[in-house]
Amino acid sequence: MPLAFALGGVVAPPPIQQAASTTSSDVFLGLFVLFVAAKLGEELARRLGQPAVVGELLGGVLVGPYALGWAQLTEPAAVFSEFGVVILLFAVGLEVRIDDLLAVGRPAALTAVIGMLLPIAGGYAVGIAIGYPSESAIYVGLALAATSIGITSRVLADLGVLDRRFSRVILGAAVIDDILVLIAIGIVEGLTTGDTSTSAIGLVISAVGLLGLGFLAARRARGLPREVFTWPLFADTPLVPAFIFMFGMALLSAYLGLAAIIGAFVAGLIIAETEAREEIEREIHPLSLIFTPFFFAYTGAQLDLRTLTDPAVLALVVALIVIGVLTKTVGGLVGAWSTGRWSATAVGFGMSPRGEVGIVVANLGLASGLLSPTAFSAVLVAVIGTTIVAPYLLAFAIPRAIREESAGGEGQGGAPVEPAPA
Amino acid sequence: MPLAFALGGVVAPPPIQQAASTTSSDVFLGLFVLFVAAKLGEELARRLGQPAVVGELLGGVLVGPYALGWAQLTEPAAVFSEFGVVILLFAVGLEVRIDDLLAVGRPAALTAVIGMLLPIAGGYAVGIAIGYPSESAIYVGLALAATSIGITSRVLADLGVLDRRFSRVILGAAVIDDILVLIAIGIVEGLTTGDTSTSAIGLVISAVGLLGLGFLAARRARGLPREVFTWPLFADTPLVPAFIFMFGMALLSAYLGLAAIIGAFVAGLIIAETEAREEIEREIHPLSLIFTPFFFAYTGAQLDLRTLTDPAVLALVVALIVIGVLTKTVGGLVGAWSTGRWSATAVGFGMSPRGEVGIVVANLGLASGLLSPTAFSAVLVAVIGTTIVAPYLLAFAIPRAIREESAGGEGQGGAPVEPAPA
């Protein structure tokens, strides 16, 4: 969904169905299989002491079209998946206070900028090294640029560390990162297609404006009473108006070329300041339990294992994953160094997963002929690979970052380390 | 979804998408528009003192492809709609005790049988009267045969009368009705295509078996502890296992040729007997709030208003709606007469709405060439028309049925009227 409007023409419009058509049971069976696979994967992972979300991803890989083939990548499954990550980021936004987020503005911005430029350079270098023309190589870099914090959010929530300083740096950096990617895509599109980018500039201004207004709204929303949500007769509880607000912000965000999850996150930030926060948190939880597994299983199901059978492609995939993780880690280390060594590492690892935006960029490259089908597959697998690797990296870094925070000021950055609020 | 497997070939399988495809924002925008239209429609309806659900339906009509065209009938919208009614019937099942349902077995069965045979005869008669060949006329009758209690359930829940005797008769009759329709479709298909129906007989036996086992399971489930749901590590609350059970029962039901909502209802009946009932009721409520509006708005959006511009077709539609409601009302009056006059009327009105099954039958007739496109449209509009009319009829009959029950024994059926439990 993200970028589909801004970039135009990547995604075919859905066919308009006959009035009387009903949907095949196969679609429902596929959804059922995805959901059950995610939950069985989670069960197995947790019993083996692994991150729950890795189990959901691998459950999806297993039943997906490139392994058992029990679940296809249907459009309804894509929609459930997107709803899953939108609701997840909304729920994360509900747990974050806008002031805490603004307080980490500087390390977040630095992390985003560095963590954006390095992957583009790294991906470009890999592309050039294996003989791609420079227009193609730049797409490889661009696909590696955009963080998707769905999985990181889930890991942070599972570990109960959303209120930590490094979590807020990650969330802030992800928002900034998304704007930067929007700009970068506009520039690269302009360079490769020769299109004038005035409309792209307009989009960037609108996107920045949306986020600015959103942040302002969050500060203004403090203490708004529950009745702001429950005045309509249809709203016995605040859930339905909150859902409409979340959904609308996600759509608006997508229209402006940002990721839908950014809009949902900002919607959560705003509602977090109102008095309806706790009630909405409680009511959104069941929706999150049902929708988010689709996101992780669907992501896993996109992993094309056949790509990995060609040693050359496998090498490329591994190189892209390593560069993808390393460059974001450096971005976090440098950008968030002031927060402490392990905290900065956790930030870098947390920014590593790529997602839908990377997939959309790869699609753009494929559609314009600048990425070969093989390069496209390799980039896709690498994008999903960064997502599977991240929970392990985070599980390693986060306990250390917490100890570091507790110890207070042991970070080796020389800069003062502020203790996280309780 | 219902019947798609049993009948085969009606519905084209969904295309397998590319691994890297993302979904157009148009699909999400359509979902957003449907949801907001449903809620604005509800708001207006409630402010005007009309049934909420009529507002949701008309909201869907307004934004649907045959009016403003802001929301198309996409496959994801169909899936959300189906989930909506499945979750609704699951929630209704959670509020019904199996013993109360079995206690109304006789009036429910009578209502179902009479309310099944009369519409077939009535629709057939209309078809013959306007000059259709008898194979075509039988499809008109068949499309009018199957009750879909989604809207009735919603009205009963909105009015808080799910625990009344007439509500239980409606629910019981709807379950039996669904089996009878399955049998009727098998017979008509056999008659018109000449196919042997041994597999149809097998399906009917399996379907009856599923419901029998479900009812047995509900009686056995009494007092099962919460831990039956929460033993998996992924189940912090009973919701996710309950959702899997509901979804699985809905699918199984659809595979056997029954409506998916019947399976979901039986799943609700079973869980209602366990100790996790209240917790699951509370957790399913937010899902119901978000999903069910899609069902009503989507149903409304299918109303092809253009059909009504041809006076001949309009006359046919009106005739079919009148016959559709009258025949079910007679079914209720005769079948449930023992429960009291107004109670029986409420049963008949409650059985009037037709839904997906009628649409599937109409599709079958269209696909086999036995229904002309015009006849098909007329049947479709009539099916949706019965759904829009029903809440008004119920709003008229239910208060009278309640007064009758309270008065105790004033029913004119001569038979004793049992008071409803509090």
Coordinates of C-alpha atoms in Angstrom, one line a residue, chain A residues 1-5 10-29 31-32 35-36 39-40 42-43 46-47 65-66 72-76 78-80 82-83 231-237 239-240 243-245 247-249 251 254-255 282-287 289-291 294 298 302 304 356 359-360 363 376 380, chain B residues 1-5 10-29 31-33 35-36 39-40 42-43 46-47 65-66 72-76 78-80 82-83 231-237 239-240 243-245 247-248 251 254-255 282-287 289-291 294 298 302 304 356 359-360 363 376 380:
Chain A
M1 CA 0.0 0.0 0.0
P2 CA 2.6 2.6 0.8
L3 CA 3.8 4.6 -2.1
A4 CA 1.3 3.1 -4.5
F5 CA -0.2 6.5 -5.1
V10 CA 3.3 0.1 -10.0
V11 CA 0.2 -1.7 -8.9
A12 CA -2.6 -2.7 -11.2
P13 CA -6.0 -1.5 -10.0
P14 CA -8.1 -4.3 -8.7
P15 CA -10.7 -5.7 -11.1
I16 CA -14.2 -4.6 -10.4
Q17 CA -16.2 -7.6 -9.6
Q18 CA -19.6 -8.6 -10.7
A19 CA -22.3 -7.5 -8.2
A20 CA -23.2 -11.0 -7.4
S21 CA -19.9 -12.7 -7.1
T22 CA -19.0 -14.5 -3.9
T23 CA -15.6 -15.3 -2.8
S24 CA -14.0 -18.7 -3.1
S25 CA -13.5 -20.8 0.0
D26 CA -9.9 -21.1 -1.1
V27 CA -9.3 -17.6 -0.1
F28 CA -10.7 -18.2 3.4
L29 CA -8.8 -21.5 3.7
L31 CA -6.2 -17.1 5.5
F32 CA -7.0 -19.8 8.0
F35 CA -3.2 -17.7 10.8
V36 CA -2.8 -21.2 12.2
K39 CA 0.3 -19.5 15.8
L40 CA 1.8 -23.0 15.6
E42 CA 4.9 -19.1 17.5
E43 CA 4.2 -22.0 19.8
R46 CA 8.5 -20.1 22.3
R47 CA 8.9 -23.7 23.5
P65 CA 3.6 -20.7 -2.1
Y66 CA 7.3 -21.4 -2.3
Q72 CA -1.3 -18.3 -1.6
L73 CA -0.5 -14.6 -1.6
T74 CA -4.0 -13.5 -2.4
E75 CA -5.1 -9.9 -2.3
P76 CA -7.3 -10.5 0.8
A78 CA -2.3 -8.9 1.6
V79 CA -5.1 -6.7 3.0
F80 CA -5.2 -8.6 6.3
E82 CA -1.4 -4.6 5.9
F83 CA -4.2 -4.1 8.5
W231 CA -20.6 11.6 21.1
P232 CA -21.9 9.8 18.0
L233 CA -24.8 7.5 18.7
F234 CA -22.9 4.7 17.0
A235 CA -20.1 5.0 19.4
D236 CA -21.0 3.1 22.6
T237 CA -17.3 2.9 23.2
L239 CA -13.2 2.1 19.5
V240 CA -15.1 2.7 16.3
F243 CA -10.5 3.0 14.3
I244 CA -11.9 5.4 11.7
F245 CA -9.2 7.9 12.7
F247 CA -7.6 4.1 9.2
G248 CA -8.0 7.6 7.8
M249 CA -4.6 8.6 8.9
L251 CA -4.7 6.2 4.1
A254 CA -0.2 6.4 2.0
Y255 CA -1.7 9.0 -0.4
R282 CA -7.9 -2.4 25.8
E283 CA -10.3 -2.6 22.8
I284 CA -7.7 -2.5 20.1
H285 CA -5.8 -5.4 21.7
P286 CA -8.2 -8.2 20.4
L287 CA -7.9 -6.7 16.9
L289 CA -4.2 -10.4 18.4
I290 CA -6.2 -11.4 15.3
F291 CA -4.7 -9.2 12.6
F294 CA -1.3 -12.2 9.2
Y298 CA 2.3 -13.1 5.0
Q302 CA 6.8 -14.1 0.3
D304 CA 11.1 -17.4 -2.4
E356 CA 6.9 -3.1 2.2
I359 CA 9.4 -4.4 -1.9
V360 CA 7.7 -1.5 -3.7
N363 CA 8.9 -3.6 -8.0
F376 CA 14.6 -8.5 -8.1
L380 CA 13.2 -9.3 -2.1
Chain B
M1 CA -18.4 -18.5 0.5
P2 CA -21.1 -20.9 1.4
L3 CA -21.8 -23.6 -1.1
A4 CA -18.9 -22.6 -3.3
F5 CA -17.3 -26.0 -2.7
V10 CA -19.6 -21.1 -9.7
V11 CA -16.8 -19.1 -8.4
A12 CA -13.6 -18.6 -10.3
P13 CA -10.5 -19.3 -8.2
P14 CA -8.6 -16.2 -7.2
P15 CA -5.6 -15.5 -9.3
I16 CA -2.3 -16.3 -7.7
Q17 CA -0.4 -13.0 -7.2
Q18 CA 3.2 -12.3 -7.8
A19 CA 5.3 -12.7 -4.7
A20 CA 6.1 -9.1 -4.7
S21 CA 2.8 -7.6 -5.4
T22 CA 1.4 -5.0 -3.0
T23 CA -2.2 -4.0 -2.8
S24 CA -3.5 -0.8 -4.3
S25 CA -4.6 1.9 -2.0
D26 CA -7.9 1.9 -3.9
V27 CA -8.8 -1.3 -2.1
F28 CA -8.2 0.2 1.3
L29 CA -9.9 3.4 0.3
L31 CA -12.9 -0.5 2.7
F32 CA -12.6 2.8 4.5
V33 CA -15.5 4.3 2.5
F35 CA -17.0 1.4 6.9
V36 CA -17.5 5.2 7.3
K39 CA -21.4 4.3 10.5
L40 CA -22.7 7.6 9.1
E42 CA -26.2 4.2 11.3
E43 CA -25.9 7.6 12.9
R46 CA -30.6 6.3 14.9
R47 CA -31.2 10.1 15.0
P65 CA -21.0 0.9 -7.4
Y66 CA -24.6 1.4 -8.5
Q72 CA -16.3 -1.2 -5.4
L73 CA -17.2 -4.8 -4.6
T74 CA -13.6 -5.9 -4.3
E75 CA -12.6 -9.4 -3.1
P76 CA -11.1 -8.0 0.1
A78 CA -16.2 -9.5 0.3
V79 CA -13.9 -11.2 2.7
F80 CA -14.4 -8.5 5.4
E82 CA -18.1 -12.5 5.3
F83 CA -15.9 -12.3 8.3
W231 CA -2.8 -23.9 27.5
P232 CA -0.8 -22.9 24.4
L233 CA 1.9 -20.4 25.1
F234 CA 0.6 -18.2 22.3
A235 CA -2.7 -17.9 24.2
D236 CA -2.4 -15.3 26.9
T237 CA -6.2 -15.0 26.7
L239 CA -9.4 -15.3 22.2
V240 CA -6.9 -16.7 19.7
F243 CA -11.0 -17.5 16.9
I244 CA -9.3 -20.5 15.3
F245 CA -12.1 -22.7 16.4
F247 CA -12.9 -19.9 11.8
G248 CA -12.3 -23.7 11.4
L251 CA -14.7 -23.3 6.9
A254 CA -18.8 -24.2 4.1
Y255 CA -16.9 -27.3 2.8
R282 CA -15.8 -9.5 25.9
E283 CA -12.8 -10.0 23.5
I284 CA -14.9 -10.8 20.4
H285 CA -16.9 -7.6 20.9
P286 CA -14.3 -5.2 19.4
L287 CA -13.8 -7.6 16.4
L289 CA -17.7 -3.8 16.1
I290 CA -15.1 -3.5 13.4
F291 CA -16.1 -6.3 11.1
F294 CA -18.6 -4.3 6.4
Y298 CA -21.4 -4.6 1.5
Q302 CA -24.8 -5.0 -4.0
D304 CA -28.3 -2.6 -8.4
E356 CA -25.5 -15.1 0.4
I359 CA -27.1 -15.0 -4.3
V360 CA -25.2 -18.2 -4.9
N363 CA -25.4 -17.2 -9.8
F376 CA -30.8 -12.7 -12.2
L380 CA -30.6 -10.4 -6.5

